mmCIF file of C-alpha atoms in Angstrom:
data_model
loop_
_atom_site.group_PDB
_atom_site.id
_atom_site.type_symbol
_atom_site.label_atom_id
_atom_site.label_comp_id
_atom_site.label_asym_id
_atom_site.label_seq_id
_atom_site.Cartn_x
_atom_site.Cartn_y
_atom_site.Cartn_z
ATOM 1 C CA UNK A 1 -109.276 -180.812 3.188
ATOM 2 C CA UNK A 2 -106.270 -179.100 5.101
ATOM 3 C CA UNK A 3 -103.687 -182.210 5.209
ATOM 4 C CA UNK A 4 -101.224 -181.852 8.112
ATOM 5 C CA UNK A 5 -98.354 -182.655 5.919
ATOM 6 C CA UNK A 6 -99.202 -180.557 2.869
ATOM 7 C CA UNK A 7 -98.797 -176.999 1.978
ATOM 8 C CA UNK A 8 -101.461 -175.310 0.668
ATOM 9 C CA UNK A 9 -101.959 -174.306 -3.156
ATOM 10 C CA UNK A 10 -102.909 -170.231 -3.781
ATOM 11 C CA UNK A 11 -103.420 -169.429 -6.934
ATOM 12 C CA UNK A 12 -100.794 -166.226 -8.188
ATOM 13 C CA UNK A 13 -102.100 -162.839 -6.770
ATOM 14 C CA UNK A 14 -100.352 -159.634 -5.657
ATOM 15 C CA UNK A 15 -101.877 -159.349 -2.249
ATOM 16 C CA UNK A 16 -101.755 -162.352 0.407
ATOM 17 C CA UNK A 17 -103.818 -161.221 2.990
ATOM 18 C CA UNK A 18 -106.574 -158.963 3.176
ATOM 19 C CA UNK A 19 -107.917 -158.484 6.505
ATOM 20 C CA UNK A 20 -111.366 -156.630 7.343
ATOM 21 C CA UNK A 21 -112.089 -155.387 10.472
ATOM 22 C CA UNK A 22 -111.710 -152.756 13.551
ATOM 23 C CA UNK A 23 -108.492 -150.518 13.382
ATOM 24 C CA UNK A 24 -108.437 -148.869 16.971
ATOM 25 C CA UNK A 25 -107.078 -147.499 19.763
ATOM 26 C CA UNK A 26 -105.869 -150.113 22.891
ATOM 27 C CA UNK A 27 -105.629 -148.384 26.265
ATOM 28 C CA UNK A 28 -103.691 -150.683 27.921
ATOM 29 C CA UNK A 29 -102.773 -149.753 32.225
ATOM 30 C CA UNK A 30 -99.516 -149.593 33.450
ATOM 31 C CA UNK A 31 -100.041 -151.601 36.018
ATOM 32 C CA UNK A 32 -101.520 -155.091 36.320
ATOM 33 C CA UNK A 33 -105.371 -155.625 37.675
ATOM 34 C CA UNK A 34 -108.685 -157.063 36.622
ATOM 35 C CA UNK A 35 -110.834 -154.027 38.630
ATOM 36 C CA UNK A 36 -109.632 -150.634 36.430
ATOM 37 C CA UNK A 37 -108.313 -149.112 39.839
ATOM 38 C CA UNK A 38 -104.476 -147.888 37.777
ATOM 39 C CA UNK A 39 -104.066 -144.867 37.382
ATOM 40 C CA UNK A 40 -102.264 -144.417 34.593
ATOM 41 C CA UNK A 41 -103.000 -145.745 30.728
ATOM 42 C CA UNK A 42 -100.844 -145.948 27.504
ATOM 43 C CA UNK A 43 -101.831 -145.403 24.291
ATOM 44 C CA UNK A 44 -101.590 -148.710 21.581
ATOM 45 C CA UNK A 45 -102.094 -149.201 17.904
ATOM 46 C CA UNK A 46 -105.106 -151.597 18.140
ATOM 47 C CA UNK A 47 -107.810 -153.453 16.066
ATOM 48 C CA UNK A 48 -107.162 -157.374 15.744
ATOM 49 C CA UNK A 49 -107.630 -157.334 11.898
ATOM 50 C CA UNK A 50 -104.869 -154.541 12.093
ATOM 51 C CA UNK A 51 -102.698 -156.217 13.965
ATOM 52 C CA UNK A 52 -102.550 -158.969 11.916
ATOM 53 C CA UNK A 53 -101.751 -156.690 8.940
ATOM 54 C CA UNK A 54 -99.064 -155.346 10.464
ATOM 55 C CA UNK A 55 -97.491 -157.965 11.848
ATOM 56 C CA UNK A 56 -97.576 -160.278 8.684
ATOM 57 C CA UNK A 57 -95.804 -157.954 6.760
ATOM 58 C CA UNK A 58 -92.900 -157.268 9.488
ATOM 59 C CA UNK A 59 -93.185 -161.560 8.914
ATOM 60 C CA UNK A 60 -92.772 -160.896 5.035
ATOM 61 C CA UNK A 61 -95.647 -160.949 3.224
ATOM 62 C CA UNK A 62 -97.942 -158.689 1.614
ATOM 63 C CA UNK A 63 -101.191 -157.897 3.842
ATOM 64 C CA UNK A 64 -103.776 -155.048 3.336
ATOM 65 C CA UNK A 65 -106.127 -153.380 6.343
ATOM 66 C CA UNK A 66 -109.822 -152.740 5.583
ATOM 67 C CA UNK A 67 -111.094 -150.708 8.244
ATOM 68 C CA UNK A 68 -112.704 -147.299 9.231
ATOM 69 C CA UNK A 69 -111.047 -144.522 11.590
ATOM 70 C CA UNK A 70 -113.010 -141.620 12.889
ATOM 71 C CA UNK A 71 -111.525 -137.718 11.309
ATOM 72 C CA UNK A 72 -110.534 -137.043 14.748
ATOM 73 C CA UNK A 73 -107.273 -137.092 16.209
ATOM 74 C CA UNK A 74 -106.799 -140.715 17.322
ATOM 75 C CA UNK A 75 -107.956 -141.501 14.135
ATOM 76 C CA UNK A 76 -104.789 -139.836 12.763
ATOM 77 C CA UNK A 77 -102.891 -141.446 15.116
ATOM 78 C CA UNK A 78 -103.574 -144.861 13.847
ATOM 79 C CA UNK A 79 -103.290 -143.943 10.440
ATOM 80 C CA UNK A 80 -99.590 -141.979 10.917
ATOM 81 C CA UNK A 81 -99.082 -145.695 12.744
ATOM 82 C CA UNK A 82 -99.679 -147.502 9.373
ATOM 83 C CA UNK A 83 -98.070 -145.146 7.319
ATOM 84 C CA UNK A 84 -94.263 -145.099 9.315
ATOM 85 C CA UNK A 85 -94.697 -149.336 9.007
ATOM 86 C CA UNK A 86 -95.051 -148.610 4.860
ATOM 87 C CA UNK A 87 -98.903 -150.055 5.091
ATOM 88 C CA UNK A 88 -100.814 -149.041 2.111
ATOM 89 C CA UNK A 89 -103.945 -147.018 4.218
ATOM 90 C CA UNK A 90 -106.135 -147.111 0.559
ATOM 91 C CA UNK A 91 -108.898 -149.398 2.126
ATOM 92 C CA UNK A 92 -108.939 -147.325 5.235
ATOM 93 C CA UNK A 93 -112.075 -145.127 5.332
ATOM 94 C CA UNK A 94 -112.528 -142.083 7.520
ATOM 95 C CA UNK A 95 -116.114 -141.636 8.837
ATOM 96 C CA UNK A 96 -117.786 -138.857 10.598
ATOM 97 C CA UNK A 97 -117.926 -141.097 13.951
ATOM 98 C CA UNK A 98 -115.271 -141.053 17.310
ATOM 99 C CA UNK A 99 -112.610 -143.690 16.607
ATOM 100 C CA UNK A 100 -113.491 -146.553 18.412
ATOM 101 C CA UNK A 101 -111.706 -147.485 21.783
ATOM 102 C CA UNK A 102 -110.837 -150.634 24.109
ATOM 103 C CA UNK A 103 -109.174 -149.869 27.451
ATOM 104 C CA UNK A 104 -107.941 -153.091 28.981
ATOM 105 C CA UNK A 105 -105.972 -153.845 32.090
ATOM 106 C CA UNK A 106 -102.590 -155.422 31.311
ATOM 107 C CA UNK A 107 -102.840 -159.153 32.387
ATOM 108 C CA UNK A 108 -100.856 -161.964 32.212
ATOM 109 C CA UNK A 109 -104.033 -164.195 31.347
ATOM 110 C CA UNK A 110 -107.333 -163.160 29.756
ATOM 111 C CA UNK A 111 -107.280 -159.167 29.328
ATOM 112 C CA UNK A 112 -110.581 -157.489 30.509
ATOM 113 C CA UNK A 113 -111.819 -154.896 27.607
ATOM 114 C CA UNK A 114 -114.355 -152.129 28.170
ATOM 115 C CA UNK A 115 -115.768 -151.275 24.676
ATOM 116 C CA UNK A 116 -116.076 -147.600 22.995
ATOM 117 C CA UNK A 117 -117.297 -148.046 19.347
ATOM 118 C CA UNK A 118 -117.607 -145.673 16.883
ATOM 119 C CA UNK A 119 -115.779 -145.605 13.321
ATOM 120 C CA UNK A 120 -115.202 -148.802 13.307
ATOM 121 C CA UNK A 121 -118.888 -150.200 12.337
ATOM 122 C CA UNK A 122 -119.199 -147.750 9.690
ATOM 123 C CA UNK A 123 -116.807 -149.730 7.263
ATOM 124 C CA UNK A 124 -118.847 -150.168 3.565
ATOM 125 C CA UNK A 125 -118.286 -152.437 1.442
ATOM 126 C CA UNK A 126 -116.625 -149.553 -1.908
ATOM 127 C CA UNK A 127 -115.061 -150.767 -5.169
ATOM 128 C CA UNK A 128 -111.717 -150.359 -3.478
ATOM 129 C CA UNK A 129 -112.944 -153.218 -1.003
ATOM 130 C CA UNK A 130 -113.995 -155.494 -3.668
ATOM 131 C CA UNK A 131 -110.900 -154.821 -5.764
ATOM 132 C CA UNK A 132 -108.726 -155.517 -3.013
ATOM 133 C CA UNK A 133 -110.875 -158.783 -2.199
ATOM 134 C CA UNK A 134 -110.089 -159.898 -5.785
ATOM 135 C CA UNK A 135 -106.090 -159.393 -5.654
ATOM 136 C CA UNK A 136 -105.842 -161.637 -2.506
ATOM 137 C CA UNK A 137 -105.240 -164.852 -1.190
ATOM 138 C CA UNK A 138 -106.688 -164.899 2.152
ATOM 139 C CA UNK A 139 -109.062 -162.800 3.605
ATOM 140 C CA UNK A 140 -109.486 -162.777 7.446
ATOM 141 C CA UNK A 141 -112.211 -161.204 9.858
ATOM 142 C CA UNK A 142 -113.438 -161.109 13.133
ATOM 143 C CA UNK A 143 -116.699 -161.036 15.244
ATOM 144 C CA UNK A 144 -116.238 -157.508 15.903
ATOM 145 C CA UNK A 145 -117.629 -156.133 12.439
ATOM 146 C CA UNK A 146 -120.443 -159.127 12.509
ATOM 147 C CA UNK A 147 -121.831 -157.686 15.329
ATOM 148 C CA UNK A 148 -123.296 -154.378 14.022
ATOM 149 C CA UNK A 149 -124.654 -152.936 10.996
ATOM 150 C CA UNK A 150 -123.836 -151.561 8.543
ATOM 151 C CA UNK A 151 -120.441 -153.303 8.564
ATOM 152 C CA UNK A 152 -121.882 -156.817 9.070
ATOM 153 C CA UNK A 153 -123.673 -156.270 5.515
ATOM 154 C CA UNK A 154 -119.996 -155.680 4.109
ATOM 155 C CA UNK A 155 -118.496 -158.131 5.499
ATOM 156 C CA UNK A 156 -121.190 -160.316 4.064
ATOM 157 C CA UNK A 157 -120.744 -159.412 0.905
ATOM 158 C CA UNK A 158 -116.891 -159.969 1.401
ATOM 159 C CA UNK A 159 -117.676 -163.451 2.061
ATOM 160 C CA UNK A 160 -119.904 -164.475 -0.940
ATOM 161 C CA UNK A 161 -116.813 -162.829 -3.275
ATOM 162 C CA UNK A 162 -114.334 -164.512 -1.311
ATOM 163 C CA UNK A 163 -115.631 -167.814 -1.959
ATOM 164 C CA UNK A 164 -117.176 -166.998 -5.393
ATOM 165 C CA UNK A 165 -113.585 -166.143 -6.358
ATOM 166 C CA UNK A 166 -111.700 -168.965 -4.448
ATOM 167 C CA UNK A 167 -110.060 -166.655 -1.745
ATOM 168 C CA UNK A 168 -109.271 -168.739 1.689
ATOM 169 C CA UNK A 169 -112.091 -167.701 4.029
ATOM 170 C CA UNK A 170 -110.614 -167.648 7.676
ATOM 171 C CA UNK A 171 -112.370 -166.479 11.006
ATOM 172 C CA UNK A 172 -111.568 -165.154 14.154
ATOM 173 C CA UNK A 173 -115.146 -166.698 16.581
ATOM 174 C CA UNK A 174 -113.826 -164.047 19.173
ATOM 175 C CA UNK A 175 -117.851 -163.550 20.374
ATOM 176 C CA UNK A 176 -118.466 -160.885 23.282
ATOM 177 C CA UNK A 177 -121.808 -160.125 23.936
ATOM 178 C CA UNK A 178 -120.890 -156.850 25.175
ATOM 179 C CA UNK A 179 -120.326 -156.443 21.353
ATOM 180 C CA UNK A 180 -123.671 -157.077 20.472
ATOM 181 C CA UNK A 181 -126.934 -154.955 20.422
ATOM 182 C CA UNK A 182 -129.501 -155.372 23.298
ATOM 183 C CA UNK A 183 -132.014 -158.285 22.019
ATOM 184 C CA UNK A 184 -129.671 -159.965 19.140
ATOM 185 C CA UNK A 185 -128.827 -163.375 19.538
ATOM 186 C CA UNK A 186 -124.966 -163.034 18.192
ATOM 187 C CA UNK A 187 -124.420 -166.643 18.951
ATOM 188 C CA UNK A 188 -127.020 -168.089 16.765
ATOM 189 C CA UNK A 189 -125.441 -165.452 13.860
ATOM 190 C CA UNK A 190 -122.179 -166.622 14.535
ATOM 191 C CA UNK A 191 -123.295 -169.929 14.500
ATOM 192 C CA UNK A 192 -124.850 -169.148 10.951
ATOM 193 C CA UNK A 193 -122.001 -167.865 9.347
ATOM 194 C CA UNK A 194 -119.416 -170.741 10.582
ATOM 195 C CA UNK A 195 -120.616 -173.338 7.049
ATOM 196 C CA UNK A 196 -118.922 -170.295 5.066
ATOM 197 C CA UNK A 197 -115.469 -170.493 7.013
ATOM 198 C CA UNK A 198 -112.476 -172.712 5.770
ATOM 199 C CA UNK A 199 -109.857 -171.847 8.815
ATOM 200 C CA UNK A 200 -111.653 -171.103 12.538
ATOM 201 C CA UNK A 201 -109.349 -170.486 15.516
ATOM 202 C CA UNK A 202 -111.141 -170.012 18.616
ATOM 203 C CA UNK A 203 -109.530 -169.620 21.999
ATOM 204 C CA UNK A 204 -110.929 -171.911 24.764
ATOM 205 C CA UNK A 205 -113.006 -168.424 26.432
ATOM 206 C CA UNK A 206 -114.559 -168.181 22.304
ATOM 207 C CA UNK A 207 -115.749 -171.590 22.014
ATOM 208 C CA UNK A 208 -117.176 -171.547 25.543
ATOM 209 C CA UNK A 209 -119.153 -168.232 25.173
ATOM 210 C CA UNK A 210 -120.527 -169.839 21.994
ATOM 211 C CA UNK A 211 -121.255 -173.592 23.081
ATOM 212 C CA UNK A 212 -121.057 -173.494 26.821
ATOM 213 C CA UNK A 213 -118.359 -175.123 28.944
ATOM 214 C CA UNK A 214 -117.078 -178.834 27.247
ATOM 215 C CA UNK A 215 -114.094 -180.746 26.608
ATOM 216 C CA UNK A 216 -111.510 -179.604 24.343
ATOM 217 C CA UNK A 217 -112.282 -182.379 21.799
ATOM 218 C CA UNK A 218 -115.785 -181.509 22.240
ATOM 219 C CA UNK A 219 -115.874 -177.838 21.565
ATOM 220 C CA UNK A 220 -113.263 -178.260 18.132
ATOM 221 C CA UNK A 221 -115.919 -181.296 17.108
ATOM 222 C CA UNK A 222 -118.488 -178.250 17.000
ATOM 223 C CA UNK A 223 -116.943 -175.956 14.571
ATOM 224 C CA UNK A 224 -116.212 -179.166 12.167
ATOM 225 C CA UNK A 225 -119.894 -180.106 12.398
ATOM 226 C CA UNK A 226 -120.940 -176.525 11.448
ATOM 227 C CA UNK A 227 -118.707 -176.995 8.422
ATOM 228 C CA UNK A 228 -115.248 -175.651 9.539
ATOM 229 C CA UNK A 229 -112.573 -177.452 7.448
ATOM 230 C CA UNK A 230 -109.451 -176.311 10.068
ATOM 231 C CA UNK A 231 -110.510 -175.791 13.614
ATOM 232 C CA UNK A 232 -107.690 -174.336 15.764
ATOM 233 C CA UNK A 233 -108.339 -174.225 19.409
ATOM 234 C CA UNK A 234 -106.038 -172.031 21.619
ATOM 235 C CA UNK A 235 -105.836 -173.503 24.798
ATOM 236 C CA UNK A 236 -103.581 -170.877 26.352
ATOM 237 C CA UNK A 237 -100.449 -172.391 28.645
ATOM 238 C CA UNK A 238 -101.540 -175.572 27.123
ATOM 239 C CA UNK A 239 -100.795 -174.858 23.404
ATOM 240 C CA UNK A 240 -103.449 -175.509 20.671
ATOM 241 C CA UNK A 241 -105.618 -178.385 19.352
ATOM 242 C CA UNK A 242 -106.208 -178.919 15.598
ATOM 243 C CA UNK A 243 -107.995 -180.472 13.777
ATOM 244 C CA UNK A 244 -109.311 -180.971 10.035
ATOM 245 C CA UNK A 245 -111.901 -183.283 10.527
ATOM 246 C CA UNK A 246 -109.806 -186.459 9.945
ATOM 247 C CA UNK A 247 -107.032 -185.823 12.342
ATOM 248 C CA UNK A 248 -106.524 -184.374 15.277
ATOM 249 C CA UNK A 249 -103.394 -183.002 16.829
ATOM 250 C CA UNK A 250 -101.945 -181.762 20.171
ATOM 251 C CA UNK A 251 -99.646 -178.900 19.838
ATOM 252 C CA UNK A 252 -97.817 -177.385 23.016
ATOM 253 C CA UNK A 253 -96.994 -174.104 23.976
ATOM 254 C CA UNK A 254 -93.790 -172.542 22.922
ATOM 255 C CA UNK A 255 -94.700 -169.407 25.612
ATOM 256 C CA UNK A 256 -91.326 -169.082 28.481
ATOM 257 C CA UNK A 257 -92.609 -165.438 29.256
ATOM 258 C CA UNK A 258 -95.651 -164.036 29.450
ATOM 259 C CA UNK A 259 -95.548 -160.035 29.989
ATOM 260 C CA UNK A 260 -98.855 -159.282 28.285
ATOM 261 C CA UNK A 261 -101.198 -161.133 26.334
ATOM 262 C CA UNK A 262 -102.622 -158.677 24.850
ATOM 263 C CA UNK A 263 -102.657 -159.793 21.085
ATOM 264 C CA UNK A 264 -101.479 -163.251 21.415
ATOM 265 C CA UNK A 265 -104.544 -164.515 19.172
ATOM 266 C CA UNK A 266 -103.354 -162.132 16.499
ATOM 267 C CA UNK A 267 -99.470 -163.051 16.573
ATOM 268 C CA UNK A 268 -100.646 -167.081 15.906
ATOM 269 C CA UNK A 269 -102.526 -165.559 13.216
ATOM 270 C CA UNK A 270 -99.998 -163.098 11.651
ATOM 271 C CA UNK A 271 -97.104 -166.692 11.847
ATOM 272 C CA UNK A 272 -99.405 -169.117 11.027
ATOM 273 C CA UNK A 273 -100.416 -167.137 7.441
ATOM 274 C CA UNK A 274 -97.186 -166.139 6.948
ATOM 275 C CA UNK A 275 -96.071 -169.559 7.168
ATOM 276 C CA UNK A 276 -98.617 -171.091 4.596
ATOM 277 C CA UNK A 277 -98.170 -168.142 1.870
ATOM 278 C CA UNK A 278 -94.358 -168.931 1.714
ATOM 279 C CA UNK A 279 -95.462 -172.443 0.982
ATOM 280 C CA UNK A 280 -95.011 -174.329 4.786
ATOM 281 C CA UNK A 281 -97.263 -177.597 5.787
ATOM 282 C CA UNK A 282 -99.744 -176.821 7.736
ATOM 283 C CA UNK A 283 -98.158 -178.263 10.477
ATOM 284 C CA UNK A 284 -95.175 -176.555 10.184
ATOM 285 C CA UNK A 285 -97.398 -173.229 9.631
ATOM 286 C CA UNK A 286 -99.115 -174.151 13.149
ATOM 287 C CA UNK A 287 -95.961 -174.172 14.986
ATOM 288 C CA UNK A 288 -94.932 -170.922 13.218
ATOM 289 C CA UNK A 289 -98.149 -169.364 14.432
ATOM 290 C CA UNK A 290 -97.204 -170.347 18.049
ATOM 291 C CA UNK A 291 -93.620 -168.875 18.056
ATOM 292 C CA UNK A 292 -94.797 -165.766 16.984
ATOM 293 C CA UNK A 293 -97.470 -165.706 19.993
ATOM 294 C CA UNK A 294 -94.738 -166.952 22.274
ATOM 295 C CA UNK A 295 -92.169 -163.903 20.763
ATOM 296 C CA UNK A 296 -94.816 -161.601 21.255
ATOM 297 C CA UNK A 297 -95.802 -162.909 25.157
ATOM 298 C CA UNK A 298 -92.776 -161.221 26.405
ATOM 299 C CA UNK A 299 -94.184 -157.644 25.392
ATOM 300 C CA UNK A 300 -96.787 -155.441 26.293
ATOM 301 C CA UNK A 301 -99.294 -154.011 23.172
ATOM 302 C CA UNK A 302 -100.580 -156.093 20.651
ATOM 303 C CA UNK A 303 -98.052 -155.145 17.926
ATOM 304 C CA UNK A 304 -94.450 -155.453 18.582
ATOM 305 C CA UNK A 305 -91.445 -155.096 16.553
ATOM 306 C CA UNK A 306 -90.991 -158.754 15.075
ATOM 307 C CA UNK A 307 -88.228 -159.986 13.043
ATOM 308 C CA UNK A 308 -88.617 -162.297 9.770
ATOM 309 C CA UNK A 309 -90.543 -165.288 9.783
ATOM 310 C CA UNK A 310 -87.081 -167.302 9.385
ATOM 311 C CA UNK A 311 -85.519 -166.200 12.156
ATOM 312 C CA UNK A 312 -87.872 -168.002 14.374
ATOM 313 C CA UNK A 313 -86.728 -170.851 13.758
ATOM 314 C CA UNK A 314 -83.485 -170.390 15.459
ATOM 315 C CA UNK A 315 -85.615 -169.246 18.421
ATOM 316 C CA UNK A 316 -88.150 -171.505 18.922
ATOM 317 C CA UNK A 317 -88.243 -175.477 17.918
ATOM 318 C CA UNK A 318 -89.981 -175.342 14.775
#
């Protein structure tokens, strides 16, 4: 049970978060559109699971990438990107596959990807994975590497360790279909793998492409009755519901700018663990998570230069 009030107990490791996933390139337009008629695209460090990496440690903790990059010159890119942030790249494979690619038109609501995959569904599951799985405290994944093999079979295997060794499950439901092979019902696998997840934060676009259109209230009471013990909903402008099953509670945007939101999910993310591995209530670690998506609103690309966790709470009411 995840009590509102109360911090939550890790036992002592060196890492804090381990997050396994796509590390790849964002092609973000320079102008804004939903129809792909700019011109002109820029080139972003991209991958939600990387994202997260690299902003929790900018927040202060310690955070390591598992991902694969193509040998190829984007693939460098992404890797020189880690490497000038002081990211250990150890659990970063390189495959004999493109680096994977998402061009997306800069929005100011829900961006609209186009998908390129390559590298990044070749990620195995090596003794560097599982050693790295053992030194953590939280591991953290997305839909992305569930949807093909043979990274979903790693990721699986992450999961039974994980919780065979006490490690804070947490999932991102971010469910595409476009993601998915031809024929493969991702919802129904998604579905199956939601009893293994302690911490679930689906935005309101997840939960519908999963359970079809509902209340708020509704769609969280879903991922508790698969066996989530923390659902967080993203509800956009309108903040976030939580709940752990025995409470529920309204939290409301801290967002006065909105440039891009483009990585918003993964800035709640990259505050809210920060937040609970330096020991904050959940609560408190919930409002963190929202700052840093609010800080990060007013910038387009989904990793920006943020300051210490602290500091946001001279910013934002915390």
């Amino acid at each position: 049970m995840f009590d509102f009030e109360n911090s939550v107990q890790f036992a002592e490791k060196d890492l804090d978060l381990l997050t396994v996933g796509e590390l790849l390139v964002d092609m973000i337009s320079e102008d804004y559109g939903v129809s792909f008629e700019n011109g002109t695209y820029h080139r972003y460090f991209g991958g939600s699971p990387a994202n997260i990496a690299m902003n929790t440690k900018r927040l202060g903790i310690r955070p390591l990438v598992a991902s694969a990059v193509g040998s190829d010159g984007l693939g460098q890119f992404l890797l020189e990107h880690l490497s000038r942030s002081g990211m250990d790249t150890s659990c970063v494979q390189q495959v004999d596959e493109a680096t994977s690619l998402v061009v997306v038109t800069k929005s100011k609501s829900t961006p609209v990807p186009i998908f390129y995959r390559g590298a990044d569904y070749r990620l195995a599951y090596t003794e560097e994975l599982r050693a790295a799985l053992l030194r953590t405290k939280i591991v953290h994944f997305s839909c992305w590497p569930l949807s093909r093999q043979p990274v979903r079979s790693a990721v699986e295997q992450v999961i039974r360790d994980a919780r065979q060794n006490g490690t804070l499950v947490c999932f991102d439901p971010n469910y595409h279909p476009a993601l998915w092979e031809k024929g493969e019902d991702g919802i129904e696998y998604i579905k199956s793998i939601l009893p293994l997840v302690d911490i679930a934060k689906p935005s309101e676009d997840d939960a519908e492409r999963l359970f079809g259109k509902d209340t708020p209230e509704n769609q969280l009471q879903r991922f508790l009755d698969l066996g989530v013990k923390l659902v967080i909903l993203t509800l956009g402008k309108d903040g976030a519901l939580v709940s752990n099953g025995r409470e529920t509670v309204k939290l409301e945007t801290l967002a006065t700018q909105v440039t891009d939101t483009t990585g918003a999910g993964d800035a709640f993310w990259s505050g809210f663990y920060a937040a609970l591995v330096k020991g904050y209530p959940v609560r408190r670690a919930l409002k963190f998570g929202l700052a840093v998506s609010a800080y990060k609103l007013q910038y387009t690309g989904a990793v920006v230069e943020l300051p210490a966790l602290e500091t946001f709470q001279e910013k934002y009411p915390i």
